[in-house]
XYZ file of C-alpha atoms in Angstrom:
313
model
C 97.389 95.279 53.266
C 100.288 96.825 55.211
C 101.267 99.782 53.069
C 102.942 101.919 55.709
C 105.267 100.133 58.169
C 106.362 103.418 59.753
C 104.817 102.569 63.106
C 106.763 99.327 63.341
C 109.954 101.038 62.167
C 109.534 103.504 65.011
C 108.890 100.614 67.421
C 111.904 98.597 66.313
C 114.197 101.633 66.601
C 112.921 102.617 70.055
C 115.336 100.478 72.159
C 118.357 102.257 73.564
C 122.006 101.336 72.990
C 121.887 98.772 75.787
C 119.706 96.434 73.736
C 122.574 94.305 72.474
C 122.324 90.613 71.673
C 124.207 89.499 74.847
C 121.941 91.704 76.978
C 118.888 90.320 75.189
C 120.010 86.764 75.955
C 120.724 87.738 79.586
C 117.315 89.357 79.887
C 115.619 86.273 78.449
C 117.428 84.100 80.973
C 116.248 86.392 83.787
C 112.658 86.145 82.557
C 112.946 82.348 82.432
C 114.317 82.209 85.998
C 111.513 84.415 87.322
C 108.896 82.335 85.450
C 110.252 79.012 86.719
C 110.578 80.318 90.292
C 107.048 81.715 90.285
C 105.643 78.549 88.778
C 107.366 76.330 91.345
C 106.213 78.527 94.240
C 102.609 78.692 93.047
C 102.233 75.035 92.055
C 104.052 73.414 94.967
C 102.578 75.841 97.477
C 99.134 75.302 96.037
C 99.573 71.526 95.960
C 100.615 71.559 99.628
C 97.511 73.525 100.648
C 95.379 71.333 98.396
C 96.588 68.130 100.125
C 95.930 69.693 103.556
C 92.424 70.653 102.463
C 91.753 67.136 101.147
C 93.012 65.588 104.397
C 90.852 67.897 106.557
C 87.774 67.246 104.433
C 88.300 63.481 104.489
C 88.667 63.233 100.717
C 90.622 60.123 99.617
C 94.067 61.056 98.300
C 95.105 59.180 95.172
C 97.986 59.865 92.800
C 100.537 62.654 92.990
C 99.749 65.817 94.891
C 100.841 68.188 92.112
C 98.966 66.236 89.428
C 95.789 66.190 91.506
C 96.094 69.900 92.212
C 96.651 70.812 88.545
C 93.600 68.781 87.548
C 91.416 70.767 89.950
C 89.789 74.152 89.236
C 92.090 75.753 91.824
C 95.083 74.237 90.053
C 94.068 75.795 86.723
C 93.690 79.212 88.365
C 97.131 78.766 89.998
C 98.698 77.728 86.703
C 97.353 80.877 85.033
C 98.537 83.030 87.966
C 102.060 81.635 87.601
C 102.450 83.630 84.359
C 102.900 86.695 86.578
C 106.522 85.468 86.757
C 107.006 86.529 83.105
C 105.832 90.059 83.891
C 108.115 90.216 86.932
C 111.063 88.901 84.947
C 110.479 91.365 82.141
C 110.278 94.220 84.629
C 113.587 93.145 86.158
C 115.258 92.718 82.741
C 114.084 96.043 81.426
C 115.054 97.886 84.627
C 118.449 96.351 85.376
C 119.672 95.049 81.993
C 118.329 97.542 79.471
C 117.563 100.549 81.724
C 114.232 101.170 79.977
C 110.667 101.290 81.363
C 108.603 98.130 80.971
C 105.987 100.152 79.049
C 108.494 100.615 76.197
C 107.638 97.055 75.139
C 103.936 97.856 74.662
C 104.366 100.157 71.665
C 105.641 103.457 70.451
C 103.045 105.305 72.529
C 103.992 103.157 75.565
C 100.333 102.327 76.250
C 97.998 99.560 75.040
C 95.885 100.554 72.051
C 92.330 100.187 73.351
C 90.752 100.086 69.912
C 93.326 97.579 68.722
C 92.666 95.381 71.734
C 88.892 95.336 71.150
C 89.265 94.744 67.423
C 91.702 91.866 67.951
C 89.373 90.353 70.528
C 86.307 90.669 68.280
C 88.089 89.304 65.206
C 89.321 86.177 66.963
C 85.974 85.515 68.667
C 84.330 85.578 65.216
C 86.852 83.205 63.653
C 86.866 80.993 66.754
C 83.112 80.510 66.300
C 83.718 79.444 62.722
C 86.544 77.155 63.858
C 84.324 75.461 66.469
C 81.558 74.910 63.898
C 84.023 73.261 61.500
C 85.560 71.169 64.286
C 82.088 70.055 65.329
C 81.320 68.939 61.764
C 84.581 66.994 61.822
C 84.001 65.444 65.235
C 80.506 66.000 66.678
C 81.478 64.593 70.091
C 80.414 67.517 72.246
C 79.120 67.131 75.814
C 78.039 69.546 78.521
C 80.871 70.372 80.924
C 80.768 69.497 84.598
C 80.564 73.096 85.775
C 77.105 74.529 86.531
C 75.989 77.826 85.053
C 75.955 79.593 88.428
C 79.540 78.456 89.156
C 80.570 79.410 85.646
C 79.248 82.930 86.144
C 80.965 83.098 89.547
C 84.356 82.211 88.029
C 83.845 84.238 84.828
C 85.646 87.405 85.922
C 88.592 85.625 87.668
C 89.133 83.456 84.605
C 89.058 86.449 82.241
C 91.506 88.377 84.451
C 93.914 85.469 84.859
C 93.703 84.536 81.184
C 94.546 88.139 80.325
C 97.501 87.881 82.662
C 98.660 84.702 80.905
C 98.154 85.835 77.308
C 99.494 89.362 77.846
C 102.649 88.023 79.490
C 103.293 85.763 76.483
C 102.692 88.621 74.054
C 104.972 91.038 75.900
C 107.699 88.374 75.933
C 107.444 86.950 72.432
C 105.961 89.805 70.354
C 107.402 92.550 72.567
C 110.703 91.859 74.278
C 112.148 89.304 71.833
C 110.661 90.644 68.624
C 111.520 94.282 69.383
C 115.036 93.474 70.562
C 115.808 91.205 67.592
C 114.276 93.633 65.060
C 116.476 96.369 66.500
C 119.596 94.290 65.837
C 118.635 92.461 62.609
C 116.837 93.641 59.443
C 115.978 90.132 58.276
C 112.397 89.167 59.311
C 113.385 85.527 59.244
C 115.289 86.343 62.443
C 113.163 88.848 64.317
C 109.775 87.410 63.258
C 110.328 83.675 62.897
C 112.592 82.994 65.892
C 110.114 84.262 68.536
C 107.261 82.579 66.660
C 109.113 79.221 66.577
C 109.971 79.474 70.244
C 106.383 80.299 71.128
C 105.091 77.435 68.985
C 107.497 74.849 70.426
C 106.231 75.528 73.941
C 102.875 73.970 72.945
C 104.259 70.497 72.298
C 102.269 67.905 74.257
C 103.983 64.630 75.193
C 100.574 63.018 75.769
C 99.415 63.585 72.171
C 100.242 61.571 69.088
C 102.823 62.840 66.596
C 100.088 63.638 64.071
C 98.034 65.646 66.537
C 101.105 67.443 67.814
C 102.028 68.361 64.255
C 98.540 69.743 63.517
C 98.384 71.714 66.780
C 101.848 73.156 66.217
C 100.975 74.099 62.636
C 97.833 75.883 63.840
C 99.736 77.693 66.618
C 102.505 78.697 64.206
C 99.880 80.252 61.903
C 98.382 82.067 64.880
C 101.813 83.279 66.028
C 102.504 84.707 62.561
C 99.088 86.423 62.657
C 100.041 88.078 65.976
C 103.386 89.134 64.512
C 101.647 90.671 61.508
C 99.339 92.821 63.617
C 102.293 94.054 65.671
C 104.084 94.854 62.397
C 101.037 96.716 61.120
C 100.445 98.716 64.325
C 103.712 99.011 66.222
C 101.640 98.171 69.317
C 100.770 95.010 71.258
C 97.097 95.976 71.796
C 95.584 93.975 68.929
C 97.796 90.972 69.773
C 96.652 91.185 73.411
C 92.994 91.080 72.329
C 93.455 88.343 69.727
C 95.361 86.059 72.079
C 92.835 86.639 74.858
C 89.898 85.778 72.596
C 91.584 82.571 71.464
C 92.277 81.303 74.962
C 88.989 82.374 76.488
C 87.151 80.317 73.859
C 88.966 77.181 75.076
C 88.884 77.946 78.806
C 85.242 79.107 79.100
C 83.236 77.869 76.108
C 84.459 74.714 74.377
C 87.489 72.876 75.681
C 89.589 70.559 73.528
C 92.022 69.732 76.353
C 91.099 67.342 79.133
C 93.487 68.981 81.560
C 91.971 72.476 81.124
C 88.250 71.774 80.923
C 87.145 72.582 84.499
C 85.566 75.914 83.576
C 84.343 75.179 80.050
C 80.601 74.999 79.368
C 81.179 72.249 76.785
C 83.834 69.610 76.287
C 84.834 68.388 72.861
C 86.847 65.236 72.171
C 90.256 65.944 73.797
C 93.084 66.326 71.349
C 95.401 64.393 73.652
C 93.003 61.419 73.645
C 92.983 58.380 71.333
C 90.991 57.837 68.169
C 92.320 60.649 65.977
C 93.426 59.702 62.488
C 96.095 61.327 60.329
C 93.355 62.729 58.111
C 91.712 64.257 61.200
C 95.036 65.921 62.096
C 95.422 67.381 58.583
C 91.871 68.766 58.657
C 92.337 70.225 62.151
C 95.550 71.966 60.993
C 93.775 73.273 57.887
C 90.947 74.684 59.997
C 93.387 76.446 62.308
C 95.422 77.909 59.444
C 92.350 79.063 57.456
C 90.850 80.745 60.544
C 94.117 82.538 61.241
C 94.179 83.793 57.639
C 90.592 85.015 57.990
C 91.580 86.828 61.172
C 94.395 88.522 59.248
C 91.827 89.707 56.681
C 89.503 90.974 59.398
C 92.292 92.959 61.087
C 94.316 94.168 58.096
C 92.083 94.370 55.024
C 91.429 98.045 54.117
C 87.654 97.486 53.876
C 87.260 95.539 57.096
C 85.365 97.309 59.886
C 87.849 95.722 62.302
C 90.971 96.993 60.522
C 93.622 98.042 63.006
C 95.666 101.180 62.516
C 99.219 102.247 63.403
C 100.087 103.325 66.895
């Protein structure tokens, strides 16, 4: 399905001579510092204002301030906004460590492929619908979310914008900065493709979930990460990955949530994955659904006869 990797070869060879492995590690550390600093500032600052607002409104204060803030709609918005730290860190790393423009990470054309973005978004929305139908057949425990339709519509644009901020920052870091830098230094795809994918996948470990559910979630996310890597390889551009990742996260944030901690804006809530009652067989089936839907997304985006096939940058 990927007969001409010329676009990716151009992308992988685009870094300058300052993209050495030590500089790549230094740049990654800078991104991490910016991300942590931004997250701390946003979350602790937001929690402080949240406590003041609760005190002024006479709302009883129970539990930790940060935990209460993160469980609120404002806390979810703040958590998404904290991903701006990744963009800031990447800008700093590219400017002062590699002496390249930040746009060099986007693709060989240095701009997001609009058609790739829309095709990636459409493909994942289609397969997400299939995934939700299969998950409903597995566990038909679906209830209406707490948010009203008018409030949902009010928050629709802010959530889309902040989710795009979150997903695009992750793509530029894992499928842009790390993948491009490693591919420039190493020919072996087990290094430049798998290492960023494994790092991305490991970040989704949940200490509140069982080992079986964690394993199924990580397997599904690993399949999705490899899908994102494949579309970057096919196009030499992050546009399709931007759209695919956005479609995946918007489904969970706005339509059907499977996480109790991120369900404030979802129209429907399914049985939370971090909750009790899941069996090992359930975990295997959930992983299978995630992997199959990622493979179907690959077909939609890369098969020569697909109307959503993405092209090289």
